[in-house]
PDB file of C-alpha atoms in Angstrom:
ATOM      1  CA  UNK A   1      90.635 109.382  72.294  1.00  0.00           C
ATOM      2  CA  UNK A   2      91.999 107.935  75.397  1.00  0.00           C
ATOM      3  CA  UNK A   3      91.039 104.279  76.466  1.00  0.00           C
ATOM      4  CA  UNK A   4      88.874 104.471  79.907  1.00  0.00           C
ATOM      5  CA  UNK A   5      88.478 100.965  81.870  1.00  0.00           C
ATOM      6  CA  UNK A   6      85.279 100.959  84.054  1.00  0.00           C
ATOM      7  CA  UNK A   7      85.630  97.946  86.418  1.00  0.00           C
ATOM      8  CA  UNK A   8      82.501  96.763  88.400  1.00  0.00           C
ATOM      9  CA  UNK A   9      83.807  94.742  91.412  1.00  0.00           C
ATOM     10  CA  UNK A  10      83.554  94.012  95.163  1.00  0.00           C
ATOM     11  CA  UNK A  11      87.053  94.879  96.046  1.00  0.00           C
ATOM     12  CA  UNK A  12      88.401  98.093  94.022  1.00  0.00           C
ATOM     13  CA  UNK A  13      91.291  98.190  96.287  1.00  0.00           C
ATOM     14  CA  UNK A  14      92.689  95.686  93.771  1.00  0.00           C
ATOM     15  CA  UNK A  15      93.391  98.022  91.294  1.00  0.00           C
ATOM     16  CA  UNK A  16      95.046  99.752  89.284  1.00  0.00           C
ATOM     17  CA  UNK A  17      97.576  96.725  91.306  1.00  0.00           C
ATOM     18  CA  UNK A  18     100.030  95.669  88.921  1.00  0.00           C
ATOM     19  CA  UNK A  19      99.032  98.185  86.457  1.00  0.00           C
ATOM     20  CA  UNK A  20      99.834 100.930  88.572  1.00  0.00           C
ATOM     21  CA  UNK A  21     103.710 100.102  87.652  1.00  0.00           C
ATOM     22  CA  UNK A  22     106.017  99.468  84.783  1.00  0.00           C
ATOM     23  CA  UNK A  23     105.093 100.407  81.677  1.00  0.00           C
ATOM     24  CA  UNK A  24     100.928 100.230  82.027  1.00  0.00           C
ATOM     25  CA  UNK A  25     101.513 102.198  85.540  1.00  0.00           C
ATOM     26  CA  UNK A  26     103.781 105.224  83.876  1.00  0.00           C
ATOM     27  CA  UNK A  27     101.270 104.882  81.110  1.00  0.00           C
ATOM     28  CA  UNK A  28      98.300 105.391  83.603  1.00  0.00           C
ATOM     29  CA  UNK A  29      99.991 108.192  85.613  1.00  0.00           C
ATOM     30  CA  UNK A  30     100.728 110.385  82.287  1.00  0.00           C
ATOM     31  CA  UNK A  31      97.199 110.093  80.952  1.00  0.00           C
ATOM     32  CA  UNK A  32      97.526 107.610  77.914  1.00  0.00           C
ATOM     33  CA  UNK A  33      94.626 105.703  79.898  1.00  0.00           C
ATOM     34  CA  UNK A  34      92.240 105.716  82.598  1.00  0.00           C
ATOM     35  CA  UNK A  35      90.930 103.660  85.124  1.00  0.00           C
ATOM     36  CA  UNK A  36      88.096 103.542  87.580  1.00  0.00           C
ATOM     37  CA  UNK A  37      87.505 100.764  90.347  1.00  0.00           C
ATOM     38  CA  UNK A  38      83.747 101.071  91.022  1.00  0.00           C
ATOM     39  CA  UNK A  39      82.195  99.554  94.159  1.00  0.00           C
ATOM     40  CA  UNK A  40      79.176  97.797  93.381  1.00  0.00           C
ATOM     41  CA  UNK A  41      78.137  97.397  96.704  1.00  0.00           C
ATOM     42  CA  UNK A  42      77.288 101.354  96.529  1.00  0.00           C
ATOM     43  CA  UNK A  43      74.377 100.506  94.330  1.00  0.00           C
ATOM     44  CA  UNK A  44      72.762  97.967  96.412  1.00  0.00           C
ATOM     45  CA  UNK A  45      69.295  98.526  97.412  1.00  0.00           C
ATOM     46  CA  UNK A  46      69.371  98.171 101.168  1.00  0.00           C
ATOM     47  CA  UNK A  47      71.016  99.059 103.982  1.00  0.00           C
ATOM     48  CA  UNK A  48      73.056  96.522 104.167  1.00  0.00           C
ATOM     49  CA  UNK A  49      74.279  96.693 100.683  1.00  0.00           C
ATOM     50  CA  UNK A  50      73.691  93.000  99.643  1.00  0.00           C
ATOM     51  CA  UNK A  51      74.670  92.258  96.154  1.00  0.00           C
ATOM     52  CA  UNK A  52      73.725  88.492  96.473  1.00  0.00           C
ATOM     53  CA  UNK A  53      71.410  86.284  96.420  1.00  0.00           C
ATOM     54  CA  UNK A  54      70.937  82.026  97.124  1.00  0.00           C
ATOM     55  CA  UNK A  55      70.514  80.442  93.627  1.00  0.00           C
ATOM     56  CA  UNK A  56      67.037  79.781  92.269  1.00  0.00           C
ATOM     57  CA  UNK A  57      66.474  76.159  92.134  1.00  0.00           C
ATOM     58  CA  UNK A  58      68.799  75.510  95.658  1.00  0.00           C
ATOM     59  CA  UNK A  59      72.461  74.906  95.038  1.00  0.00           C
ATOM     60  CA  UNK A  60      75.524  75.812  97.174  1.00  0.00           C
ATOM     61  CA  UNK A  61      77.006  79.822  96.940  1.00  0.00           C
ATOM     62  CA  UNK A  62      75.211  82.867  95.883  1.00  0.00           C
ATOM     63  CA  UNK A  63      74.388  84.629  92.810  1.00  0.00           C
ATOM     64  CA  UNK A  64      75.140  88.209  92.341  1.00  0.00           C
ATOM     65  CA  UNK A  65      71.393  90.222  92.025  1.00  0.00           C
ATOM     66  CA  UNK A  66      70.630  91.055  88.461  1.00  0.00           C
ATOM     67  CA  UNK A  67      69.051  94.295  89.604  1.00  0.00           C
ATOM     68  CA  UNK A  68      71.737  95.671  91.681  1.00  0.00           C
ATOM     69  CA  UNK A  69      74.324  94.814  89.008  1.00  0.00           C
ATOM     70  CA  UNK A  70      72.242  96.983  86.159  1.00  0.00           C
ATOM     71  CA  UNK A  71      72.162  99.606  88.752  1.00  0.00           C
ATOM     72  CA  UNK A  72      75.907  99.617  89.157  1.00  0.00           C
ATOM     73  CA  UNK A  73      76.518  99.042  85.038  1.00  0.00           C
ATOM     74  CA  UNK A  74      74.195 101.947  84.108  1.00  0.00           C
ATOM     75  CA  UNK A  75      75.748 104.763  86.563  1.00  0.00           C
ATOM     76  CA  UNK A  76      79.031 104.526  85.037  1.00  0.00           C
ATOM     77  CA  UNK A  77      78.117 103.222  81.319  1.00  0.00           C
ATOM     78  CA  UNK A  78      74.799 105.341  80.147  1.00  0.00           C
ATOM     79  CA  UNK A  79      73.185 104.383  76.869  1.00  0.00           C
ATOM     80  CA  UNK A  80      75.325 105.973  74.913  1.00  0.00           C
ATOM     81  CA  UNK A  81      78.612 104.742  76.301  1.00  0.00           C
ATOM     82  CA  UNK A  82      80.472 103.340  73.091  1.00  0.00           C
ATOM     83  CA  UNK A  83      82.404 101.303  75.179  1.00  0.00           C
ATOM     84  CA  UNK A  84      82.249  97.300  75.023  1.00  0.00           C
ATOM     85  CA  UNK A  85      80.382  95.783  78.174  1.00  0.00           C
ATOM     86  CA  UNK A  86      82.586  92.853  79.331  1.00  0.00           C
ATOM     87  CA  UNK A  87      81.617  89.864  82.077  1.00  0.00           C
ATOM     88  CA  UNK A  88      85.010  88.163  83.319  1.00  0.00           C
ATOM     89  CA  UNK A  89      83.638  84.786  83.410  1.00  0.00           C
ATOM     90  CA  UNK A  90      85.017  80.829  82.764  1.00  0.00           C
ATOM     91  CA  UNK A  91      81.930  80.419  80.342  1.00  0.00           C
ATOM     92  CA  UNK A  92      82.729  83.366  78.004  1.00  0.00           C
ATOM     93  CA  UNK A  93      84.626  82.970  74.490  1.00  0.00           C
ATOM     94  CA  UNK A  94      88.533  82.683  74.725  1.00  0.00           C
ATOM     95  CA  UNK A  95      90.444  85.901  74.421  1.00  0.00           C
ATOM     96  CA  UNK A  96      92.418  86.312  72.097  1.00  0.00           C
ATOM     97  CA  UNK A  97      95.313  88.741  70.765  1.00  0.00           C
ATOM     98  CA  UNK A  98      92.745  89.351  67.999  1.00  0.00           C
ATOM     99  CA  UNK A  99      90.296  91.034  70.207  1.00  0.00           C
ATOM    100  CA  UNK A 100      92.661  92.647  72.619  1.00  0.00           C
ATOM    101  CA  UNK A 101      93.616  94.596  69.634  1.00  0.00           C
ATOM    102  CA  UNK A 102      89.951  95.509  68.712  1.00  0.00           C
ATOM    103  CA  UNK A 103      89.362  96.781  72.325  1.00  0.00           C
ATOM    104  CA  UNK A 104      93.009  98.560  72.644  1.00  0.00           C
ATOM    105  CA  UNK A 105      92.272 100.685  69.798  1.00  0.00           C
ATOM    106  CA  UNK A 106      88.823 101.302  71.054  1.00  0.00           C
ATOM    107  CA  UNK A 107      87.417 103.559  73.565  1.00  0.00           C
ATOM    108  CA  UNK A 108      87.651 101.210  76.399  1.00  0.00           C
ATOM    109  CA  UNK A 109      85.616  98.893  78.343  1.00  0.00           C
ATOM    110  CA  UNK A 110      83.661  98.408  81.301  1.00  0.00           C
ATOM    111  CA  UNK A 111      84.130  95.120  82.950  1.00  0.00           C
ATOM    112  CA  UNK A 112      82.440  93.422  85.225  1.00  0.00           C
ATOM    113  CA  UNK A 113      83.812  90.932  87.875  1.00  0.00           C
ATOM    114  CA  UNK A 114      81.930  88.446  88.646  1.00  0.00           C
ATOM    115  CA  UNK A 115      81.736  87.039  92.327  1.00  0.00           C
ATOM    116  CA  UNK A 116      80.388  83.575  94.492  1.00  0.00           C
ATOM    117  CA  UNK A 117      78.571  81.226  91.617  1.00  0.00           C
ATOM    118  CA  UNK A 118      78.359  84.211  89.370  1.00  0.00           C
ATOM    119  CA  UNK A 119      75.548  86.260  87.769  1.00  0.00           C
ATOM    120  CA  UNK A 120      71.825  86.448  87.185  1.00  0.00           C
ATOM    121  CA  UNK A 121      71.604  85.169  83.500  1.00  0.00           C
ATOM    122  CA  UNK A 122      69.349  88.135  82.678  1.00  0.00           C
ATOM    123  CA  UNK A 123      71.806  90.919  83.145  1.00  0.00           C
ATOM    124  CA  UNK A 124      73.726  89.457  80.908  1.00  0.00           C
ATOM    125  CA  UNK A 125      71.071  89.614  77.914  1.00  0.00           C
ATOM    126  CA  UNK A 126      69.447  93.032  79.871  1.00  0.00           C
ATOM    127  CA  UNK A 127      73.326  94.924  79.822  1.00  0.00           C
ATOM    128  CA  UNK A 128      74.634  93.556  76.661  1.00  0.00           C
ATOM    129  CA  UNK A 129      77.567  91.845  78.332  1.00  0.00           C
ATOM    130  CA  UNK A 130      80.352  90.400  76.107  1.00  0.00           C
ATOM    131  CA  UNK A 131      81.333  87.127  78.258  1.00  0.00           C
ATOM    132  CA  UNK A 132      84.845  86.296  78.229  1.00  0.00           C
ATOM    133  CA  UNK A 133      87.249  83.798  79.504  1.00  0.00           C
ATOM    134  CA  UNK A 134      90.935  84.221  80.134  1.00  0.00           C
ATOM    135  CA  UNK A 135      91.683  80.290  80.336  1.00  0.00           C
ATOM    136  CA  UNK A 136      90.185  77.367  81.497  1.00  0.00           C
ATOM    137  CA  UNK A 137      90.878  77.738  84.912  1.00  0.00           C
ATOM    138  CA  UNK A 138      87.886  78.608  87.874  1.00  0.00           C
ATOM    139  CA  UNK A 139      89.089  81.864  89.416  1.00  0.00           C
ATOM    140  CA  UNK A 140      88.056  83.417  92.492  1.00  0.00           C
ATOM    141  CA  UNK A 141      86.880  86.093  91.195  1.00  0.00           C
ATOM    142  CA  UNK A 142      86.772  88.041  87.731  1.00  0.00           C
ATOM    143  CA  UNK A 143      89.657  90.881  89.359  1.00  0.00           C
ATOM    144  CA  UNK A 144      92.509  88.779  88.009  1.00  0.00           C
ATOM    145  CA  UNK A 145      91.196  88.039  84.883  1.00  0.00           C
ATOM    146  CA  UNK A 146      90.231  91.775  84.545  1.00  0.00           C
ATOM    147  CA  UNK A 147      93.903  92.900  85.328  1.00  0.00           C
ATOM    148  CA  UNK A 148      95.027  90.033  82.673  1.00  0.00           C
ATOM    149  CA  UNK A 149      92.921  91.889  79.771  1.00  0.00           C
ATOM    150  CA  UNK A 150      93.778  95.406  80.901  1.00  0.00           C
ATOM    151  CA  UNK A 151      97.197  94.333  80.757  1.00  0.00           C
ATOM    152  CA  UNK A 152      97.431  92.865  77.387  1.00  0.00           C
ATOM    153  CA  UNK A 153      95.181  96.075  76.338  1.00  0.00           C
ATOM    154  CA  UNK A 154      97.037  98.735  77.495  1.00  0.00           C
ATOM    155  CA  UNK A 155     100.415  97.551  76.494  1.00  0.00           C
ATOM    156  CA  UNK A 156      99.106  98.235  72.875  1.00  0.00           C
ATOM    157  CA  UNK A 157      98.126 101.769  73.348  1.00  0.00           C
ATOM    158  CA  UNK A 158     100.011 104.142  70.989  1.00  0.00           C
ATOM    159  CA  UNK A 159     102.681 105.700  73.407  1.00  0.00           C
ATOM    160  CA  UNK A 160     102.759 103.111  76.071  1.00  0.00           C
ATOM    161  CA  UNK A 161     105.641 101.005  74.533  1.00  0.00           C
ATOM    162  CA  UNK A 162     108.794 102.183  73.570  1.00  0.00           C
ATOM    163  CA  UNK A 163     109.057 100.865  69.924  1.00  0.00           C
ATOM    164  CA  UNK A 164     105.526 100.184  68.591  1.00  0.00           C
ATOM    165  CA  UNK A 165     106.725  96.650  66.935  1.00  0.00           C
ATOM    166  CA  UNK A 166     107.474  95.477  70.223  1.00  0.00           C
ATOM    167  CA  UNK A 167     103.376  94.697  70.101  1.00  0.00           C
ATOM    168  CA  UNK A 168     103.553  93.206  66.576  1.00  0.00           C
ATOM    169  CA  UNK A 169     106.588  90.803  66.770  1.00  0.00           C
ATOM    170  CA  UNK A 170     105.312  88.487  69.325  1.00  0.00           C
ATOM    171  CA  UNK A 171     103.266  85.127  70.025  1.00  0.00           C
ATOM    172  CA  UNK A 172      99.565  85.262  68.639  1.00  0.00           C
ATOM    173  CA  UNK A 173     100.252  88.633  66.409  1.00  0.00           C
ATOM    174  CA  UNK A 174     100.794  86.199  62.877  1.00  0.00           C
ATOM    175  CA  UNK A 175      98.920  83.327  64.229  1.00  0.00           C
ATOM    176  CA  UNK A 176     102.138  81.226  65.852  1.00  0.00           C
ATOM    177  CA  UNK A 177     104.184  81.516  69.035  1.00  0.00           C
ATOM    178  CA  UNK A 178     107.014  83.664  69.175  1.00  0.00           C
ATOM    179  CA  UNK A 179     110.439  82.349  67.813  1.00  0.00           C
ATOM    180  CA  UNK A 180     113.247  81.696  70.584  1.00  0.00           C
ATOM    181  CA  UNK A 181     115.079  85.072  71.761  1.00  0.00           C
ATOM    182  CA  UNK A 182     118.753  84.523  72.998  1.00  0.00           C
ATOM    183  CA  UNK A 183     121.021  87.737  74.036  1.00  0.00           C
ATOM    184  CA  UNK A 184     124.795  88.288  75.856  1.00  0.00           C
ATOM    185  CA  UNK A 185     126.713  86.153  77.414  1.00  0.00           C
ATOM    186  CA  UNK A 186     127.780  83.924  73.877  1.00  0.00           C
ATOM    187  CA  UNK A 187     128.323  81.479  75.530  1.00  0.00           C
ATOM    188  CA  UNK A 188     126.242  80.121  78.618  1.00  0.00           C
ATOM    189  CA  UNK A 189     126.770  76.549  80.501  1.00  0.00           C
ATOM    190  CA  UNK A 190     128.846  75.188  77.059  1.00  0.00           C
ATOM    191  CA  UNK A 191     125.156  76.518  74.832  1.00  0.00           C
ATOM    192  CA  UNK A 192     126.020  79.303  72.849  1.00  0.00           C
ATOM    193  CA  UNK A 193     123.945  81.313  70.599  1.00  0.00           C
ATOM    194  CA  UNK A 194     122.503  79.854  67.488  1.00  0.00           C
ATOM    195  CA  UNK A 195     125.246  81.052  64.291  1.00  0.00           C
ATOM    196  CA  UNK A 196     122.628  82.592  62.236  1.00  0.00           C
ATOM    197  CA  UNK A 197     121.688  85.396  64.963  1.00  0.00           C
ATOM    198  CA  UNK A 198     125.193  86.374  64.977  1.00  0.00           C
ATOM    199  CA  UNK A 199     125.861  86.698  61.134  1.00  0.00           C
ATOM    200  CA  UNK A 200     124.590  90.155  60.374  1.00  0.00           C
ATOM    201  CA  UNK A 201     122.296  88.459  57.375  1.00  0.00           C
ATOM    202  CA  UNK A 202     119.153  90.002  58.120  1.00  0.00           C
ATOM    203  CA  UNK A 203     117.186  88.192  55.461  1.00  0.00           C
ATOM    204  CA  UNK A 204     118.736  84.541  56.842  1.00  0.00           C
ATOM    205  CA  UNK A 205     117.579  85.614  60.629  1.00  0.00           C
ATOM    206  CA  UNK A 206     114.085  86.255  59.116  1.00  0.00           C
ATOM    207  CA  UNK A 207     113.899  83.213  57.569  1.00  0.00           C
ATOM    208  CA  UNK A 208     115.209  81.213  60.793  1.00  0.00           C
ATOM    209  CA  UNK A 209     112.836  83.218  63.039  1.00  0.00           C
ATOM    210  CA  UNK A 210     109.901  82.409  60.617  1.00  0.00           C
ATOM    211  CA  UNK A 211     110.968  78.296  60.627  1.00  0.00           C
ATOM    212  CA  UNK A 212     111.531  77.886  64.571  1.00  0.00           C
ATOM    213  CA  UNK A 213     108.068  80.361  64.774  1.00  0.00           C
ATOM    214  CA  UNK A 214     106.285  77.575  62.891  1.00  0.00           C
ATOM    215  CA  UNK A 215     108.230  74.607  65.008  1.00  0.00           C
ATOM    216  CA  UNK A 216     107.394  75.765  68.257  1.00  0.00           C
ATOM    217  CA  UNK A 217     103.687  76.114  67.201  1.00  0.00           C
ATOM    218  CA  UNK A 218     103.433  73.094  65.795  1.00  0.00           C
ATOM    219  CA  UNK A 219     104.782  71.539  68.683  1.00  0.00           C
ATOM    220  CA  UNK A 220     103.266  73.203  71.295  1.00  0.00           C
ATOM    221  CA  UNK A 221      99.683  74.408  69.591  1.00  0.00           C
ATOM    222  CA  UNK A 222      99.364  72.780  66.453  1.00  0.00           C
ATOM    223  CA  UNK A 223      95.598  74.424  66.572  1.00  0.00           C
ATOM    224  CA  UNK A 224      96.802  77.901  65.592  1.00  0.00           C
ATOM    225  CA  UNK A 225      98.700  76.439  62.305  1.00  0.00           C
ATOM    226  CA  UNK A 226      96.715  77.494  59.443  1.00  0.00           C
ATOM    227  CA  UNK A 227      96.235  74.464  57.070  1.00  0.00           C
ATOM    228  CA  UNK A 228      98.978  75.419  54.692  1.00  0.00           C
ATOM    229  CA  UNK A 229     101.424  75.457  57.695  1.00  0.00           C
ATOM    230  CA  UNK A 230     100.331  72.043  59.183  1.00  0.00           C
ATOM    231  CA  UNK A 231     103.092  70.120  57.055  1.00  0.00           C
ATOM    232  CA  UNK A 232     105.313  67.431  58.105  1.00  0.00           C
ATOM    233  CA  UNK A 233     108.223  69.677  61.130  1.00  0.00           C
ATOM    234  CA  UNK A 234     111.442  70.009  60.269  1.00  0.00           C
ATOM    235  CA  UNK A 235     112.957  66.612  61.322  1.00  0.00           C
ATOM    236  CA  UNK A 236     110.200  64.256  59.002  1.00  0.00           C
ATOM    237  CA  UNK A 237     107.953  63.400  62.288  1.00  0.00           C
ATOM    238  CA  UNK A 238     104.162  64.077  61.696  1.00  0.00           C
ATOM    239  CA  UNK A 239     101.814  66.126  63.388  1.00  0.00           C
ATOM    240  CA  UNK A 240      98.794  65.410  64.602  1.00  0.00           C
ATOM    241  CA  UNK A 241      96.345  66.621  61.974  1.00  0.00           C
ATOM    242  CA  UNK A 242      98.046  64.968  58.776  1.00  0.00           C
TER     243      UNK A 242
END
């Protein structure tokens, strides 16, 4: 089963962009995934190929037509499409390493990318769409945020890396940030490396990974600590939650 991205957006000359090199690009080129850029102006309904409308109730901006946006979702997603329906959008749930994992070792996903003050409300009940936010930021668009999620997907794909724990071994895979990496020279501006990297005691280096893995997040996002983690840090202070 390869993983095939659908995106729905006004300018497909934004893709594959960044994922056309590096690792996602070679990835792309020898067939571990696809990707389609879909215009969704091609689906509009007259001759001038509007896709917008001015909100209902007044407001500034436009709102991107329900009806032209189901006619765009359903020519490259039919009924039977297992694929997840996605709406880049500030409103949607956070994403998370969690569910890039569920969708990289799915079939895919169509996305759409949203536009102006966004979408119709009902094509978002009438399509299914999974709304989902990248960060609380406004973009100008839902492009960027759809390269963000393709990018964290497809590095996951069996294949695409070259050692597969490359994806485990990381921030967000066992609920903290990743520990601090160091590498060559030894010695850098009078800071050299931390002793226990260079010892050859694999079992120590685990332990000191797992200790500054749980420092850093409990300095930085004490929110991803599970409880039994959210003890007093190393050096006696308190965090926020005790």
């Amino acid at each position: 089963m390869t993983f095939r991205a659908s995106v729905l957006t006004l300018y497909p000359e934004m893709f594959p962009g960044p994922l056309g090199h590096a690792l996602a690009g070679r990835a792309l080129a020898n067939g571990l995934w696809g990707l389609e850029a879909v215009q969704i102006r091609d689906h509009a309904l007259d001759r001038h190929r509007s896709v917008d409308d001015t909100p209902a109730g007044g407001g500034p901006g436009m709102v991107m037509r329900a009806d032209v946006l189901a006619r765009a979702i359903d020519a490259v997603s039919p009924a039977d499409d297992p694929r997840p329906r996605l709406l880049m959008t500030p409103r949607g749930r956070p994403l998370t390493q969690a569910r890039v994992r569920e969708l990289a070792a799915g079939p895919g996903a169509v996305i759409l990318c949203g536009r102006f003050e966004g979408v119709d409300e009902r094509i978002v009940a009438a399509r299914g769409l999974e709304e989902v936010c990248v960060g609380d930021v406004v973009l100008s668009g839902g492009e960027a945020a759809a390269l963000l999620l393709l990018d964290a997907c497809v590095r996951l794909i069996p294949g695409v890396m070259g050692k597969a724990e490359s994806g485990t071994d990381e921030s967000f895979s066992h609920g903290l940030l990743e520990y601090p990496q160091y590498t060559r020279p030894q010695l850098f501006e009078g800071e050299g490396i931390p002793e226990v990297l260079t010892s050859g005691d694999h079992a120590r280096i685990a332990r000191w990974r797992q200790a500054e893995a749980e420092a850093v997040t409990r300095a930085r996002r004490p929110d991803l600590l599970a409880p039994h983690l959210l003890s007093p840090a190393r050096d006696g202070s308190k965090t926020e939650r005790e």
